[in-house]
């Protein structure tokens, strides 16, 4: 049996549950949630336990440039690959580990988070409470609802999403970096479509000014087909790569001008995932070389 979050980090899980104040029921009044620094320190401890020497962040200058844009009043995005529930933890920690303005950058991040992370499991809710976030009901969840049988649930989801968008508008021009996973879900090898970009990401690109693509090479948490707390853990070299600052409008216009697809929103989403894959693929040989150097 592989090591899991539960078997390896039982003590940390108990500590997080004891101190967490994360809500386990979402409504339109609590979609914005401030990160809990006390929980953050425990998660940092867990991530550090799994990191091998050579783990680092590449592209700090790009992050600092994006931070400058945000501080000047521009709306800025971090578009991040999504392999596990530790991706946000890794980006946050690695920014701080990089030194310089890393603490400022980490503190500025607001993640867009699906409501199931708060509601499906109180332990998962406790852990995700470490990071500032705006909670939404993903479109995929709404699409799975029956318009007749689930009227109340659909109304609730729509109310939460309206509140989330209002919160996003309030925060995105205040020196924040809004972190979004363009796939909308963790990549699951047995579900190839889980790596496909969601159409809704086009709305973010259209309403933001600048963005950076962020990739994560290496894996310390492996998604399983069971409860999230039973995801497998392993030690690995993790390399976070932050691409150059990109003008959102220019990127989107270029995609729309070149695409022959009828679904323009999906074309933008596909292009984002293609760019992430290019950066990820380019970074992997250097990461693998680190194993042979040790």
mmCIF file of C-alpha atoms in Angstrom:
data_model
loop_
_atom_site.group_PDB
_atom_site.id
_atom_site.type_symbol
_atom_site.label_atom_id
_atom_site.label_comp_id
_atom_site.label_asym_id
_atom_site.label_seq_id
_atom_site.Cartn_x
_atom_site.Cartn_y
_atom_site.Cartn_z
ATOM 1 C CA UNK A 1 0.000 0.000 0.000
ATOM 2 C CA UNK A 2 1.350 3.459 -0.839
ATOM 3 C CA UNK A 3 1.922 6.106 1.795
ATOM 4 C CA UNK A 4 -0.985 8.538 1.954
ATOM 5 C CA UNK A 5 -1.742 11.925 3.447
ATOM 6 C CA UNK A 6 -3.543 10.179 6.273
ATOM 7 C CA UNK A 7 -0.829 7.654 7.095
ATOM 8 C CA UNK A 8 2.149 10.013 6.813
ATOM 9 C CA UNK A 9 0.682 13.216 8.224
ATOM 10 C CA UNK A 10 -1.716 12.011 10.905
ATOM 11 C CA UNK A 11 -0.280 14.384 13.504
ATOM 12 C CA UNK A 12 -0.486 17.407 11.214
ATOM 13 C CA UNK A 13 -4.045 16.536 10.248
ATOM 14 C CA UNK A 14 -5.081 16.456 13.918
ATOM 15 C CA UNK A 15 -3.418 19.832 14.532
ATOM 16 C CA UNK A 16 -5.087 21.431 11.502
ATOM 17 C CA UNK A 17 -8.548 20.152 12.446
ATOM 18 C CA UNK A 18 -8.087 21.486 15.973
ATOM 19 C CA UNK A 19 -7.247 25.063 14.918
ATOM 20 C CA UNK A 20 -9.137 25.445 11.651
ATOM 21 C CA UNK A 21 -11.991 27.923 11.364
ATOM 22 C CA UNK A 22 -12.806 27.137 7.723
ATOM 23 C CA UNK A 23 -16.553 27.066 6.955
ATOM 24 C CA UNK A 24 -17.936 23.758 5.770
ATOM 25 C CA UNK A 25 -21.073 25.266 4.247
ATOM 26 C CA UNK A 26 -20.851 27.939 1.550
ATOM 27 C CA UNK A 27 -23.346 30.724 0.964
ATOM 28 C CA UNK A 28 -23.271 34.103 -0.750
ATOM 29 C CA UNK A 29 -21.987 35.748 2.435
ATOM 30 C CA UNK A 30 -18.776 33.728 2.876
ATOM 31 C CA UNK A 31 -17.475 33.183 -0.664
ATOM 32 C CA UNK A 32 -14.379 35.242 0.148
ATOM 33 C CA UNK A 33 -12.213 33.608 2.798
ATOM 34 C CA UNK A 34 -8.950 34.924 4.244
ATOM 35 C CA UNK A 35 -6.082 32.467 4.586
ATOM 36 C CA UNK A 36 -5.245 31.124 8.036
ATOM 37 C CA UNK A 37 -1.545 31.620 8.789
ATOM 38 C CA UNK A 38 -1.603 29.046 11.578
ATOM 39 C CA UNK A 39 -2.776 26.334 9.180
ATOM 40 C CA UNK A 40 -0.355 27.564 6.523
ATOM 41 C CA UNK A 41 2.679 26.841 8.694
ATOM 42 C CA UNK A 42 1.553 23.243 9.168
ATOM 43 C CA UNK A 43 1.041 22.692 5.441
ATOM 44 C CA UNK A 44 4.455 24.233 4.747
ATOM 45 C CA UNK A 45 5.865 21.624 7.126
ATOM 46 C CA UNK A 46 4.164 18.837 5.167
ATOM 47 C CA UNK A 47 5.301 20.060 1.750
ATOM 48 C CA UNK A 48 8.877 20.562 2.955
ATOM 49 C CA UNK A 49 8.917 16.998 4.273
ATOM 50 C CA UNK A 50 8.255 15.703 0.747
ATOM 51 C CA UNK A 51 10.627 17.953 -1.208
ATOM 52 C CA UNK A 52 13.940 16.619 -2.457
ATOM 53 C CA UNK A 53 17.034 18.817 -2.932
ATOM 54 C CA UNK A 54 16.904 20.761 -6.182
ATOM 55 C CA UNK A 55 13.290 21.785 -5.753
ATOM 56 C CA UNK A 56 12.892 25.443 -6.684
ATOM 57 C CA UNK A 57 10.985 28.133 -8.546
ATOM 58 C CA UNK A 58 12.169 29.400 -11.929
ATOM 59 C CA UNK A 59 10.930 32.728 -13.263
ATOM 60 C CA UNK A 60 10.840 34.839 -10.108
ATOM 61 C CA UNK A 61 11.479 37.975 -12.180
ATOM 62 C CA UNK A 62 8.300 37.249 -14.116
ATOM 63 C CA UNK A 63 6.349 36.948 -10.875
ATOM 64 C CA UNK A 64 7.791 40.227 -9.638
ATOM 65 C CA UNK A 65 6.891 41.948 -12.892
ATOM 66 C CA UNK A 66 3.320 40.668 -12.612
ATOM 67 C CA UNK A 67 3.241 41.852 -8.995
ATOM 68 C CA UNK A 68 4.289 45.320 -10.185
ATOM 69 C CA UNK A 69 1.405 45.300 -12.663
ATOM 70 C CA UNK A 70 -1.013 44.324 -9.887
ATOM 71 C CA UNK A 71 0.307 47.036 -7.575
ATOM 72 C CA UNK A 72 -0.245 49.593 -10.332
ATOM 73 C CA UNK A 73 -3.953 48.737 -10.375
ATOM 74 C CA UNK A 74 -4.028 46.126 -13.140
ATOM 75 C CA UNK A 75 -6.019 42.910 -12.867
ATOM 76 C CA UNK A 76 -3.553 40.009 -12.909
ATOM 77 C CA UNK A 77 -3.898 36.244 -13.241
ATOM 78 C CA UNK A 78 -1.788 33.215 -12.423
ATOM 79 C CA UNK A 79 -2.885 30.317 -14.630
ATOM 80 C CA UNK A 80 -1.585 27.150 -12.987
ATOM 81 C CA UNK A 81 -1.409 23.489 -13.952
ATOM 82 C CA UNK A 82 -3.472 21.305 -11.654
ATOM 83 C CA UNK A 83 -2.240 17.871 -10.635
ATOM 84 C CA UNK A 84 -3.032 17.706 -6.932
ATOM 85 C CA UNK A 85 -4.492 19.495 -3.932
ATOM 86 C CA UNK A 86 -0.956 20.567 -3.031
ATOM 87 C CA UNK A 87 -0.482 22.704 -6.164
ATOM 88 C CA UNK A 88 -1.560 25.925 -4.464
ATOM 89 C CA UNK A 89 0.543 25.000 -1.429
ATOM 90 C CA UNK A 90 3.579 24.475 -3.648
ATOM 91 C CA UNK A 91 3.193 27.776 -5.525
ATOM 92 C CA UNK A 92 2.677 29.693 -2.286
ATOM 93 C CA UNK A 93 5.633 28.098 -0.491
ATOM 94 C CA UNK A 94 8.015 28.249 -3.437
ATOM 95 C CA UNK A 95 7.382 31.963 -3.925
ATOM 96 C CA UNK A 96 8.366 32.550 -0.299
ATOM 97 C CA UNK A 97 11.356 30.208 -0.574
ATOM 98 C CA UNK A 98 12.638 32.200 -3.555
ATOM 99 C CA UNK A 99 13.308 35.205 -1.318
ATOM 100 C CA UNK A 100 13.183 38.788 -2.548
ATOM 101 C CA UNK A 101 9.553 39.806 -2.858
ATOM 102 C CA UNK A 102 8.347 36.252 -2.491
ATOM 103 C CA UNK A 103 6.473 36.881 0.746
ATOM 104 C CA UNK A 104 4.605 39.825 -0.776
ATOM 105 C CA UNK A 105 3.734 37.746 -3.831
ATOM 106 C CA UNK A 106 2.533 34.786 -1.780
ATOM 107 C CA UNK A 107 0.433 37.033 0.452
ATOM 108 C CA UNK A 108 -1.183 38.631 -2.604
ATOM 109 C CA UNK A 109 -2.514 35.368 -4.069
ATOM 110 C CA UNK A 110 -6.251 34.761 -4.055
ATOM 111 C CA UNK A 111 -7.251 31.361 -5.426
ATOM 112 C CA UNK A 112 -10.494 30.556 -7.204
ATOM 113 C CA UNK A 113 -11.714 27.431 -5.414
ATOM 114 C CA UNK A 114 -14.538 24.965 -6.012
ATOM 115 C CA UNK A 115 -17.041 24.745 -3.164
ATOM 116 C CA UNK A 116 -16.646 20.974 -2.774
ATOM 117 C CA UNK A 117 -13.247 21.608 -1.173
ATOM 118 C CA UNK A 118 -15.140 23.243 1.680
ATOM 119 C CA UNK A 119 -18.212 21.043 1.767
ATOM 120 C CA UNK A 120 -17.257 17.467 0.856
ATOM 121 C CA UNK A 121 -14.776 16.805 3.632
ATOM 122 C CA UNK A 122 -14.164 18.894 6.777
ATOM 123 C CA UNK A 123 -10.500 17.867 6.808
ATOM 124 C CA UNK A 124 -9.993 19.074 3.224
ATOM 125 C CA UNK A 125 -11.836 22.280 4.154
ATOM 126 C CA UNK A 126 -9.460 22.784 7.072
ATOM 127 C CA UNK A 127 -6.405 22.417 4.859
ATOM 128 C CA UNK A 128 -7.639 24.648 2.038
ATOM 129 C CA UNK A 129 -8.443 27.275 4.668
ATOM 130 C CA UNK A 130 -4.732 28.088 4.788
ATOM 131 C CA UNK A 131 -5.046 30.187 1.626
ATOM 132 C CA UNK A 132 -7.096 33.231 0.709
ATOM 133 C CA UNK A 133 -9.707 32.247 -1.832
ATOM 134 C CA UNK A 134 -12.962 33.036 -3.552
ATOM 135 C CA UNK A 135 -15.297 30.046 -3.611
ATOM 136 C CA UNK A 136 -17.415 29.226 -6.661
ATOM 137 C CA UNK A 137 -19.719 26.461 -7.796
ATOM 138 C CA UNK A 138 -17.996 25.133 -10.949
ATOM 139 C CA UNK A 139 -20.011 25.101 -14.147
ATOM 140 C CA UNK A 140 -19.422 21.364 -14.467
ATOM 141 C CA UNK A 141 -21.304 20.815 -11.220
ATOM 142 C CA UNK A 142 -24.241 22.915 -12.370
ATOM 143 C CA UNK A 143 -24.353 21.119 -15.717
ATOM 144 C CA UNK A 144 -24.723 17.800 -13.890
ATOM 145 C CA UNK A 145 -27.836 19.046 -12.081
ATOM 146 C CA UNK A 146 -31.358 18.236 -13.249
ATOM 147 C CA UNK A 147 -33.212 21.502 -14.093
ATOM 148 C CA UNK A 148 -36.424 20.081 -12.666
ATOM 149 C CA UNK A 149 -35.259 18.020 -9.689
ATOM 150 C CA UNK A 150 -32.444 20.322 -8.590
ATOM 151 C CA UNK A 151 -34.054 23.744 -8.831
ATOM 152 C CA UNK A 152 -33.125 24.685 -5.272
ATOM 153 C CA UNK A 153 -29.515 23.526 -5.688
ATOM 154 C CA UNK A 154 -29.184 25.406 -8.994
ATOM 155 C CA UNK A 155 -30.570 28.579 -7.438
ATOM 156 C CA UNK A 156 -28.084 28.249 -4.572
ATOM 157 C CA UNK A 157 -25.180 27.652 -6.958
ATOM 158 C CA UNK A 158 -26.097 30.683 -9.056
ATOM 159 C CA UNK A 159 -26.381 32.871 -5.953
ATOM 160 C CA UNK A 160 -22.947 31.741 -4.787
ATOM 161 C CA UNK A 161 -21.425 32.429 -8.205
ATOM 162 C CA UNK A 162 -22.954 35.907 -8.396
ATOM 163 C CA UNK A 163 -21.513 36.708 -4.983
ATOM 164 C CA UNK A 164 -18.150 35.261 -6.029
ATOM 165 C CA UNK A 165 -18.004 37.451 -9.135
ATOM 166 C CA UNK A 166 -18.792 40.539 -7.065
ATOM 167 C CA UNK A 167 -16.017 39.592 -4.663
ATOM 168 C CA UNK A 168 -13.619 39.040 -7.547
ATOM 169 C CA UNK A 169 -14.365 42.494 -8.936
ATOM 170 C CA UNK A 170 -13.744 44.017 -5.501
ATOM 171 C CA UNK A 171 -10.358 42.344 -5.082
ATOM 172 C CA UNK A 172 -8.739 42.023 -8.485
ATOM 173 C CA UNK A 173 -7.682 45.674 -8.774
ATOM 174 C CA UNK A 174 -6.220 45.872 -5.274
ATOM 175 C CA UNK A 175 -2.723 44.485 -5.765
ATOM 176 C CA UNK A 176 -3.820 40.846 -5.854
ATOM 177 C CA UNK A 177 -2.765 37.918 -8.028
ATOM 178 C CA UNK A 178 -5.813 35.794 -8.794
ATOM 179 C CA UNK A 179 -4.828 32.144 -9.155
ATOM 180 C CA UNK A 180 -6.974 29.997 -11.420
ATOM 181 C CA UNK A 181 -6.621 26.389 -12.526
ATOM 182 C CA UNK A 182 -7.690 26.494 -16.224
ATOM 183 C CA UNK A 183 -8.628 22.811 -16.215
ATOM 184 C CA UNK A 184 -11.037 23.457 -13.347
ATOM 185 C CA UNK A 185 -10.080 20.153 -11.739
ATOM 186 C CA UNK A 186 -7.089 17.995 -10.890
ATOM 187 C CA UNK A 187 -5.676 15.930 -13.742
ATOM 188 C CA UNK A 188 -6.718 12.301 -13.344
ATOM 189 C CA UNK A 189 -4.893 9.926 -15.729
ATOM 190 C CA UNK A 190 -7.928 7.666 -16.016
ATOM 191 C CA UNK A 191 -10.012 10.667 -17.196
ATOM 192 C CA UNK A 192 -8.161 12.362 -20.103
ATOM 193 C CA UNK A 193 -10.729 15.176 -20.291
ATOM 194 C CA UNK A 194 -9.701 16.280 -16.788
ATOM 195 C CA UNK A 195 -6.708 17.975 -18.438
ATOM 196 C CA UNK A 196 -8.907 19.875 -20.866
ATOM 197 C CA UNK A 197 -9.346 23.604 -20.281
ATOM 198 C CA UNK A 198 -12.821 24.752 -19.253
ATOM 199 C CA UNK A 199 -14.627 27.241 -21.487
ATOM 200 C CA UNK A 200 -15.205 29.611 -18.572
ATOM 201 C CA UNK A 201 -11.508 30.480 -18.429
ATOM 202 C CA UNK A 202 -12.121 32.688 -21.467
ATOM 203 C CA UNK A 203 -14.197 34.994 -19.259
ATOM 204 C CA UNK A 204 -11.199 35.477 -16.959
ATOM 205 C CA UNK A 205 -8.866 36.244 -19.851
ATOM 206 C CA UNK A 206 -11.384 38.737 -21.235
ATOM 207 C CA UNK A 207 -11.775 40.570 -17.928
ATOM 208 C CA UNK A 208 -8.137 40.651 -16.752
ATOM 209 C CA UNK A 209 -5.181 42.693 -17.967
ATOM 210 C CA UNK A 210 -2.086 40.531 -17.531
ATOM 211 C CA UNK A 211 -1.250 36.908 -16.753
ATOM 212 C CA UNK A 212 1.558 34.409 -16.239
ATOM 213 C CA UNK A 213 1.444 30.698 -16.970
ATOM 214 C CA UNK A 214 2.715 28.540 -14.098
ATOM 215 C CA UNK A 215 3.711 24.893 -14.443
ATOM 216 C CA UNK A 216 4.582 22.296 -11.825
ATOM 217 C CA UNK A 217 7.013 19.513 -12.721
ATOM 218 C CA UNK A 218 7.313 16.614 -10.307
ATOM 219 C CA UNK A 219 4.674 15.161 -8.033
ATOM 220 C CA UNK A 220 4.556 14.777 -4.267
ATOM 221 C CA UNK A 221 0.806 14.119 -4.035
ATOM 222 C CA UNK A 222 -0.860 11.642 -6.367
ATOM 223 C CA UNK A 223 -4.607 11.726 -6.917
ATOM 224 C CA UNK A 224 -6.437 8.458 -6.179
ATOM 225 C CA UNK A 225 -9.912 7.216 -7.002
ATOM 226 C CA UNK A 226 -10.938 7.456 -3.348
ATOM 227 C CA UNK A 227 -11.247 10.127 -0.680
ATOM 228 C CA UNK A 228 -8.909 13.115 -1.141
ATOM 229 C CA UNK A 229 -7.219 12.446 2.192
ATOM 230 C CA UNK A 230 -6.135 9.055 0.846
ATOM 231 C CA UNK A 231 -4.170 10.588 -2.030
ATOM 232 C CA UNK A 232 -0.721 8.970 -2.170
ATOM 233 C CA UNK A 233 2.389 10.920 -1.167
ATOM 234 C CA UNK A 234 5.997 10.517 -2.259
ATOM 235 C CA UNK A 235 9.202 12.531 -2.166
ATOM 236 C CA UNK A 236 10.219 14.244 -5.399
ATOM 237 C CA UNK A 237 12.096 17.134 -6.946
ATOM 238 C CA UNK A 238 9.537 19.832 -7.699
ATOM 239 C CA UNK A 239 10.233 22.614 -10.152
ATOM 240 C CA UNK A 240 7.756 25.479 -10.486
ATOM 241 C CA UNK A 241 8.189 27.484 -13.689
ATOM 242 C CA UNK A 242 6.616 30.913 -14.130
ATOM 243 C CA UNK A 243 6.363 32.067 -17.742
ATOM 244 C CA UNK A 244 6.670 35.678 -18.936
ATOM 245 C CA UNK A 245 4.016 38.318 -18.301
ATOM 246 C CA UNK A 246 1.450 38.237 -21.100
ATOM 247 C CA UNK A 247 -1.128 40.834 -22.101
ATOM 248 C CA UNK A 248 -4.483 39.016 -21.766
ATOM 249 C CA UNK A 249 -6.178 40.978 -24.524
ATOM 250 C CA UNK A 250 -3.356 40.414 -26.990
ATOM 251 C CA UNK A 251 -3.260 36.687 -26.218
ATOM 252 C CA UNK A 252 -6.999 36.291 -26.637
ATOM 253 C CA UNK A 253 -7.172 38.321 -29.848
ATOM 254 C CA UNK A 254 -4.370 36.268 -31.371
ATOM 255 C CA UNK A 255 -6.156 33.011 -30.551
ATOM 256 C CA UNK A 256 -9.454 34.264 -31.960
ATOM 257 C CA UNK A 257 -7.768 35.510 -35.130
ATOM 258 C CA UNK A 258 -6.071 32.169 -35.770
ATOM 259 C CA UNK A 259 -8.701 29.650 -34.705
ATOM 260 C CA UNK A 260 -11.057 27.938 -37.092
ATOM 261 C CA UNK A 261 -13.133 26.444 -34.281
ATOM 262 C CA UNK A 262 -16.738 27.544 -33.945
ATOM 263 C CA UNK A 263 -16.471 27.459 -30.154
ATOM 264 C CA UNK A 264 -14.254 30.490 -29.567
ATOM 265 C CA UNK A 265 -14.265 30.141 -25.788
ATOM 266 C CA UNK A 266 -13.042 26.568 -25.969
ATOM 267 C CA UNK A 267 -10.382 27.636 -28.459
ATOM 268 C CA UNK A 268 -9.008 30.102 -25.904
ATOM 269 C CA UNK A 269 -9.096 27.435 -23.191
ATOM 270 C CA UNK A 270 -7.320 24.953 -25.463
ATOM 271 C CA UNK A 271 -4.607 27.493 -26.279
ATOM 272 C CA UNK A 272 -3.985 28.109 -22.586
ATOM 273 C CA UNK A 273 -3.554 24.397 -21.914
ATOM 274 C CA UNK A 274 -1.262 24.111 -24.955
ATOM 275 C CA UNK A 275 0.972 26.899 -23.605
ATOM 276 C CA UNK A 276 1.123 25.270 -20.187
ATOM 277 C CA UNK A 277 2.081 21.964 -21.777
ATOM 278 C CA UNK A 278 4.895 23.606 -23.755
ATOM 279 C CA UNK A 279 6.405 25.167 -20.630
ATOM 280 C CA UNK A 280 5.980 21.937 -18.668
ATOM 281 C CA UNK A 281 7.641 19.837 -21.385
ATOM 282 C CA UNK A 282 10.555 22.257 -21.730
ATOM 283 C CA UNK A 283 11.209 22.247 -17.964
ATOM 284 C CA UNK A 284 11.162 18.478 -17.443
ATOM 285 C CA UNK A 285 14.626 17.540 -18.859
ATOM 286 C CA UNK A 286 16.364 19.951 -16.469
ATOM 287 C CA UNK A 287 14.437 18.521 -13.528
ATOM 288 C CA UNK A 288 15.309 14.947 -14.485
ATOM 289 C CA UNK A 289 18.963 15.932 -14.833
ATOM 290 C CA UNK A 290 18.960 16.904 -11.166
ATOM 291 C CA UNK A 291 18.394 13.260 -10.198
ATOM 292 C CA UNK A 292 21.492 12.132 -12.038
ATOM 293 C CA UNK A 293 23.523 14.981 -10.500
ATOM 294 C CA UNK A 294 22.719 13.877 -6.951
#
